[in-house]
Amino acid sequence: MKIKIFPDEIIKQQNCNFGILYEDISHAADGGLYAEMVQNRSFEFDIVDNPSYTPLTAWKKVERGGSMTQIHVDSAKPLNDKNTHYLTLNVSTYGEGGGFLNEGYNSGLPFQKDEEYYFSCWYRLNEQLTPKRYDGSYSEIDIRFENDTADRCFAEAAFTPEAGGWKYVELTMKSSDNCSRGRLVITSKEPILIDFDMVSVFPKNTFKGRRNGLRRDIAQMIADLKPKFIRFPGGCVVHWGSLDADKRDSMYRWKNTIGKIEERPIRKTRNYNQSNGLGFYELFQFCEDIGAEPLPTIAGGYDPHTLVAIPMENISEWIDEALDLIEVANGATDTVWGSKRAEMGHPKPFNLKYLCIGNEEVGEPFFERYRVMADAIKQKYPEINIVGTAGGGSDGQMYDNAYKVAYETKTDVIDEHFYQCPEWMLVNSDRYLNRSNDIDVLISEYSSRDNKLYNALSEAAMMTGFEKAECVKMAAYAPLLCNADYLNWYPNLIWYDNHRIYGSESYYVQQLFSVFQGGAVLKTEDDFSEISAKLPSLAGQIGLSTKGAEAEISDIVLENLKTGEKISAKNITLSPDNNYVNLFDEQWTDYRLSFNFVRTSENVFDILAGKHNIAVEFARRDKANKLFLDIGSWQRTVSLNGMINGAECGLGTSEFIIQRYKSYDVVLEVRGNNVMAFIDGVKYQDTSIKSAEAVKPLYYSAVDDNGSVILKAVNVTEKFAEIDVSIIGKDYKNATIYQLSGDKNDKNSFDKPNRIVPVKRSVEFDNTLILPPYSMSVICFD
């Protein structure tokens, strides 16, 4: 194979900026990036957040050596009206210690030898019911760092509470040893009645040494990616919830995440509790610390999961949400929100340039509100680049409509999301190459559904396409963070527990692309033969399935479009206990399937998650290899999907809402590699299926780096790739190669965190490169 690189011919003036998406799923914040070590520090956990939660989740009563103790959570006279719960401790006898302890996250609080920690809390002594000592003082409160069996103490301190309402105390404590199963233990050896709130343990050595800061190892691993931007705070966390900012289950509202941490109202998220200790101010500050552009995201007054929208007469609230955010980021200190930024310790503006409105919301209820919000922002802040959304799929009616609205509103940047199987990434790596450049593209969520090396390489192949495409300006893998004991989503870029951390194979791909991003993208040519994979056959079994719906299916007919032959199947009932029925085994390539269905089940949360779907499975080789038309899919849609070796890929998504007890006529028509789908005569899908065999012998891109040339090359085959590289007008004699390679199924893990990492080597360059099977290489010529 031969590749020519033309250093003097530029095809893209500025390469794609690679960044990250931060979203609080899988305990990315609490128990993750946010360095707080105490779980449920304000006693606000509730069954609303998780069925297993109580206000005392992660807390336990302590009674030692005769100390009789009672603890309970109250809300009669709270510290503030934002977080109203607090713990009341009643020690009624003398002894060796009565109180309570916290178990932290994962296996416990992680203490490190010779490291210092800040213990703090708010307390309120009940002086009427607490006996005084002979000197007029009250019983000391003992603070200890212990292990989970209480037979070792790593640090201890004490304070004497004072009367007079709520008071704040902070102590610095140093651990004498390492322990990953630590406990925070708070006791009194004498009778006392006292309330506690916001009980906290923070490492002194946070990232950049900031108070209320970030866990150092996680933040450093993010910084080592050299991300050019951070989009935050998500993700579906942005738009999922109540429109009322004061509700516990509200959409993410940035104003609730700034100011004093004890006054930031907690919220429900992803089946757990979000403290908001890591809020917009801290995220802006993190962007500044690591040199990344902030891309904050706000909702557009519409929840696509529940279809609830703010009335248009109240849209000013959401306009203010956007305008005030720009002011808090960029406003002078004499403005309302600029002064609040200064009060938090940052008088200098954050120089915000982008604002994202919405996350995967599409459909007219959202677009109606988006148009008004975008116009208001441009009227007041024309310099701000508005980022719109292309929805949650890579193709289809919803995707096309989103682009149409983006053009109508002169949106600056449109944000695409896709989670696809590796084969989709490989055959679609050039999907943006022939796009017009009249709207910039941000791809802020993408990955290939696993953390194996082969998945990382398929993402790398896609990223070479991002680099070459003029329209693609920014891209970010997602999700970024996952606490391994609190998994909400798979795969992820960075994995950790309370004391360990490692990067996936995809982490190192992202790092290589970002570190060696370069400047301009260079023209290249190759002699690779045209990929001529034959069109895929869509013959196979045909059946109906569901994840959890109950539905009556009737009038099932399969027609051969070549011969006119028709076959009928008997009526069936789909249910959670009868969730797949094979209908036909004919291996026809051109056919029309028709049937009628009525869904009788109704559970709003399962419907939102696509669990009450009706799926037509076709071209089915086996359970893990098939196509399926998913009616009632995620976010109330009808989607066409593929599955290869158990990994899904989305092929097109359209809006569709199933009504309970309503009858629907469905037609699926297959002609060669083309698939069309109709419901009640309306076309919802019209897609041509690509062959998964259309894989290139090599994926590559070349960039200029201050006058030097960098070549990125991805070999996804099982064979060595020998390449003759000509760099026109240059006579390089040496090269430095950074290379990832291994078995295609290799994964990093806690036990083997460095199984797949870049290996650096220097070589003499004689115009020939030999790249290992299943490898990504960055070749820096010098």
Tab-separated table of C-alpha atoms in Angstrom, residues 501-719:
chain	number	residue	atom	x	y	z
A	501	ILE	CA	-8.320	4.190	38.480
A	502	TYR	CA	-7.532	3.144	34.932
A	503	GLY	CA	-8.165	4.272	31.389
A	504	SER	CA	-9.872	2.111	28.821
A	505	GLU	CA	-8.302	1.420	25.420
A	506	SER	CA	-10.545	4.177	24.088
A	507	TYR	CA	-8.981	6.573	26.596
A	508	TYR	CA	-5.585	6.169	24.983
A	509	VAL	CA	-7.022	6.565	21.478
A	510	GLN	CA	-8.630	9.833	22.537
A	511	GLN	CA	-5.410	10.952	24.200
A	512	LEU	CA	-3.286	10.227	21.129
A	513	PHE	CA	-5.636	12.123	18.834
A	514	SER	CA	-5.805	15.107	21.183
A	515	VAL	CA	-2.123	15.319	22.142
A	516	PHE	CA	-1.092	14.956	18.499
A	517	GLN	CA	-3.969	16.958	17.085
A	518	GLY	CA	-1.725	19.306	15.145
A	519	GLY	CA	-2.983	22.283	13.183
A	520	ALA	CA	-3.987	22.088	9.535
A	521	VAL	CA	-5.095	18.817	7.927
A	522	LEU	CA	-3.036	17.878	4.891
A	523	LYS	CA	-3.997	16.490	1.519
A	524	THR	CA	-3.235	12.790	1.073
A	525	GLU	CA	-3.546	10.202	-1.679
A	526	ASP	CA	-3.334	6.416	-1.655
A	527	ASP	CA	-3.442	3.490	-4.021
A	528	PHE	CA	-5.981	1.482	-2.031
A	529	SER	CA	-8.304	-0.379	-4.348
A	530	GLU	CA	-11.945	0.692	-4.283
A	531	ILE	CA	-13.884	-1.263	-1.685
A	532	SER	CA	-16.313	-3.415	-3.609
A	533	ALA	CA	-18.135	-5.388	-0.959
A	534	LYS	CA	-21.339	-6.800	-2.377
A	535	LEU	CA	-24.660	-5.459	-1.172
A	536	PRO	CA	-25.854	-7.251	1.945
A	537	SER	CA	-28.578	-9.861	1.675
A	538	LEU	CA	-31.496	-9.129	4.005
A	539	ALA	CA	-32.811	-12.671	3.857
A	540	GLY	CA	-33.308	-14.440	7.164
A	541	GLN	CA	-35.828	-15.313	9.818
A	542	ILE	CA	-38.659	-12.905	10.546
A	543	GLY	CA	-40.237	-12.557	13.972
A	544	LEU	CA	-41.851	-10.204	16.476
A	545	SER	CA	-40.474	-9.337	19.902
A	546	THR	CA	-40.863	-6.988	22.849
A	547	LYS	CA	-38.835	-5.990	25.891
A	548	GLY	CA	-41.841	-5.742	28.164
A	549	ALA	CA	-45.048	-4.822	26.359
A	550	GLU	CA	-48.304	-6.720	26.211
A	551	ALA	CA	-49.764	-6.582	22.706
A	552	GLU	CA	-52.177	-8.423	20.450
A	553	ILE	CA	-50.852	-9.086	16.934
A	554	SER	CA	-53.184	-10.068	14.074
A	555	ASP	CA	-53.508	-10.153	10.266
A	556	ILE	CA	-49.898	-11.296	9.798
A	557	VAL	CA	-49.027	-11.741	6.113
A	558	LEU	CA	-45.692	-12.164	4.325
A	559	GLU	CA	-45.619	-11.521	0.557
A	560	ASN	CA	-42.785	-12.407	-1.820
A	561	LEU	CA	-42.339	-9.318	-4.012
A	562	LYS	CA	-40.684	-11.331	-6.773
A	563	THR	CA	-43.191	-14.187	-7.080
A	564	GLY	CA	-46.328	-12.769	-5.480
A	565	GLU	CA	-46.565	-15.729	-3.072
A	566	LYS	CA	-48.257	-14.923	0.237
A	567	ILE	CA	-48.014	-16.720	3.576
A	568	SER	CA	-50.109	-16.026	6.657
A	569	ALA	CA	-49.304	-16.625	10.325
A	570	LYS	CA	-51.697	-17.131	13.189
A	571	ASN	CA	-52.503	-14.325	15.607
A	572	ILE	CA	-50.140	-14.031	18.576
A	573	THR	CA	-49.886	-12.305	21.941
A	574	LEU	CA	-46.616	-10.685	22.954
A	575	SER	CA	-45.824	-10.299	26.645
A	576	PRO	CA	-42.839	-10.225	28.986
A	577	ASP	CA	-43.208	-14.014	29.283
A	578	ASN	CA	-43.638	-14.512	25.535
A	579	ASN	CA	-41.249	-11.872	24.261
A	580	TYR	CA	-40.147	-13.396	20.925
A	581	VAL	CA	-42.189	-15.285	18.361
A	582	ASN	CA	-40.577	-16.546	15.161
A	583	LEU	CA	-43.024	-16.071	12.290
A	584	PHE	CA	-41.306	-17.099	9.069
A	585	ASP	CA	-38.167	-19.027	8.080
A	586	GLU	CA	-38.383	-18.251	4.350
A	587	GLN	CA	-35.090	-16.867	3.021
A	588	TRP	CA	-36.675	-14.299	0.718
A	589	THR	CA	-34.690	-11.223	-0.318
A	590	ASP	CA	-37.599	-9.072	-1.526
A	591	TYR	CA	-40.712	-9.163	0.600
A	592	ARG	CA	-43.478	-7.249	2.333
A	593	LEU	CA	-44.562	-8.045	5.897
A	594	SER	CA	-47.858	-6.634	7.142
A	595	PHE	CA	-49.635	-6.986	10.472
A	596	ASN	CA	-51.863	-5.192	12.949
A	597	PHE	CA	-51.048	-4.612	16.615
A	598	VAL	CA	-52.756	-3.237	19.705
A	599	ARG	CA	-50.660	-2.557	22.791
A	600	THR	CA	-52.525	-3.149	26.036
A	601	SER	CA	-49.770	-2.379	28.555
A	602	GLU	CA	-48.996	1.075	29.924
A	603	ASN	CA	-46.137	2.086	32.221
A	604	VAL	CA	-44.864	5.593	31.569
A	605	PHE	CA	-41.304	4.965	32.785
A	606	ASP	CA	-40.926	1.718	30.843
A	607	ILE	CA	-42.408	3.401	27.767
A	608	LEU	CA	-39.871	6.229	27.997
A	609	ALA	CA	-37.087	3.648	28.168
A	610	GLY	CA	-38.427	1.800	25.134
A	611	LYS	CA	-39.397	-1.292	27.144
A	612	HIS	CA	-42.997	-1.377	25.921
A	613	ASN	CA	-41.942	-1.675	22.317
A	614	ILE	CA	-43.067	-3.851	19.424
A	615	ALA	CA	-40.074	-4.941	17.350
A	616	VAL	CA	-40.050	-6.554	13.921
A	617	GLU	CA	-36.911	-8.684	13.736
A	618	PHE	CA	-35.820	-9.539	10.206
A	619	ALA	CA	-32.719	-10.581	8.243
A	620	ARG	CA	-32.240	-12.619	11.405
A	621	ARG	CA	-29.307	-15.041	11.443
A	622	ASP	CA	-29.486	-15.532	15.191
A	623	LYS	CA	-30.325	-13.560	18.323
A	624	ALA	CA	-27.137	-11.489	18.077
A	625	ASN	CA	-27.153	-10.785	14.327
A	626	LYS	CA	-30.246	-9.185	12.834
A	627	LEU	CA	-32.083	-6.057	11.801
A	628	PHE	CA	-35.092	-4.820	13.742
A	629	LEU	CA	-37.744	-2.166	13.353
A	630	ASP	CA	-38.363	-0.919	16.893
A	631	ILE	CA	-41.819	0.649	17.301
A	632	GLY	CA	-42.112	2.514	20.605
A	633	SER	CA	-38.370	2.758	21.041
A	634	TRP	CA	-36.322	5.068	23.299
A	635	GLN	CA	-37.940	8.496	23.691
A	636	ARG	CA	-41.179	7.405	21.970
A	637	THR	CA	-39.830	6.747	18.498
A	638	VAL	CA	-39.831	4.214	15.693
A	639	SER	CA	-36.273	3.284	14.859
A	640	LEU	CA	-34.481	0.973	12.477
A	641	ASN	CA	-31.548	-0.784	14.082
A	642	GLY	CA	-29.003	-3.436	13.320
A	643	MET	CA	-27.171	-5.863	15.556
A	644	ILE	CA	-23.805	-7.448	14.769
A	645	ASN	CA	-22.390	-9.941	17.240
A	646	GLY	CA	-24.691	-8.523	19.916
A	647	ALA	CA	-23.711	-4.861	19.435
A	648	GLU	CA	-26.435	-2.503	18.217
A	649	CYS	CA	-26.185	0.179	15.573
A	650	GLY	CA	-28.841	2.783	14.821
A	651	LEU	CA	-29.866	3.242	11.213
A	652	GLY	CA	-32.675	5.804	11.454
A	653	THR	CA	-35.127	7.302	13.957
A	654	SER	CA	-38.534	8.958	13.548
A	655	GLU	CA	-41.027	10.381	16.014
A	656	PHE	CA	-43.887	8.061	16.899
A	657	ILE	CA	-46.079	7.694	19.996
A	658	ILE	CA	-48.041	4.495	20.584
A	659	GLN	CA	-51.453	5.002	22.164
A	660	ARG	CA	-52.705	2.281	24.459
A	661	TYR	CA	-55.547	0.169	22.986
A	662	LYS	CA	-55.248	1.837	19.588
A	663	SER	CA	-54.998	-0.384	16.511
A	664	TYR	CA	-52.034	0.127	14.151
A	665	ASP	CA	-51.335	-1.323	10.711
A	666	VAL	CA	-47.646	-1.927	10.058
A	667	VAL	CA	-45.935	-2.663	6.739
A	668	LEU	CA	-42.251	-3.552	6.420
A	669	GLU	CA	-40.997	-3.669	2.835
A	670	VAL	CA	-37.577	-5.054	1.878
A	671	ARG	CA	-36.182	-4.783	-1.649
A	672	GLY	CA	-32.549	-5.822	-1.960
A	673	ASN	CA	-30.683	-3.705	0.601
A	674	ASN	CA	-33.467	-1.094	0.922
A	675	VAL	CA	-35.842	-1.086	3.899
A	676	MET	CA	-39.058	0.919	4.123
A	677	ALA	CA	-41.529	0.946	6.998
A	678	PHE	CA	-45.060	2.334	7.146
A	679	ILE	CA	-47.490	2.709	10.040
A	680	ASP	CA	-51.086	3.446	9.090
A	681	GLY	CA	-49.878	4.349	5.620
A	682	VAL	CA	-47.299	6.904	6.784
A	683	LYS	CA	-43.665	6.232	5.843
A	684	TYR	CA	-41.348	6.251	8.848
A	685	GLN	CA	-38.268	4.562	7.413
A	686	ASP	CA	-36.551	4.480	4.029
A	687	THR	CA	-32.985	3.284	4.437
A	688	SER	CA	-30.396	1.473	2.359
A	689	ILE	CA	-28.315	-0.938	4.427
A	690	LYS	CA	-24.551	-0.886	3.936
A	691	SER	CA	-22.395	-3.997	3.982
A	692	ALA	CA	-20.474	-4.576	7.210
A	693	GLU	CA	-17.717	-6.062	5.031
A	694	ALA	CA	-16.842	-2.680	3.452
A	695	VAL	CA	-13.779	-2.234	5.672
A	696	LYS	CA	-10.740	-0.312	4.450
A	697	PRO	CA	-7.266	-1.870	4.572
A	698	LEU	CA	-6.118	1.180	6.525
A	699	TYR	CA	-7.690	4.322	8.003
A	700	TYR	CA	-5.450	7.352	8.207
A	701	SER	CA	-5.101	11.142	8.301
A	702	ALA	CA	-2.167	13.550	8.189
A	703	VAL	CA	-1.726	16.913	9.904
A	704	ASP	CA	0.793	19.715	10.067
A	705	ASP	CA	2.351	20.349	13.460
A	706	ASN	CA	4.344	23.596	13.347
A	707	GLY	CA	5.996	22.581	10.113
A	708	SER	CA	6.381	18.896	10.904
A	709	VAL	CA	4.127	16.124	9.655
A	710	ILE	CA	2.103	13.722	11.821
A	711	LEU	CA	0.463	10.644	10.327
A	712	LYS	CA	-2.235	8.748	12.232
A	713	ALA	CA	-2.879	5.230	10.928
A	714	VAL	CA	-5.369	2.594	12.106
A	715	ASN	CA	-5.110	-1.075	11.129
A	716	VAL	CA	-8.275	-2.983	12.080
A	717	THR	CA	-7.275	-6.180	10.253
A	718	GLU	CA	-5.583	-9.338	11.498
A	719	LYS	CA	-2.616	-8.815	9.149
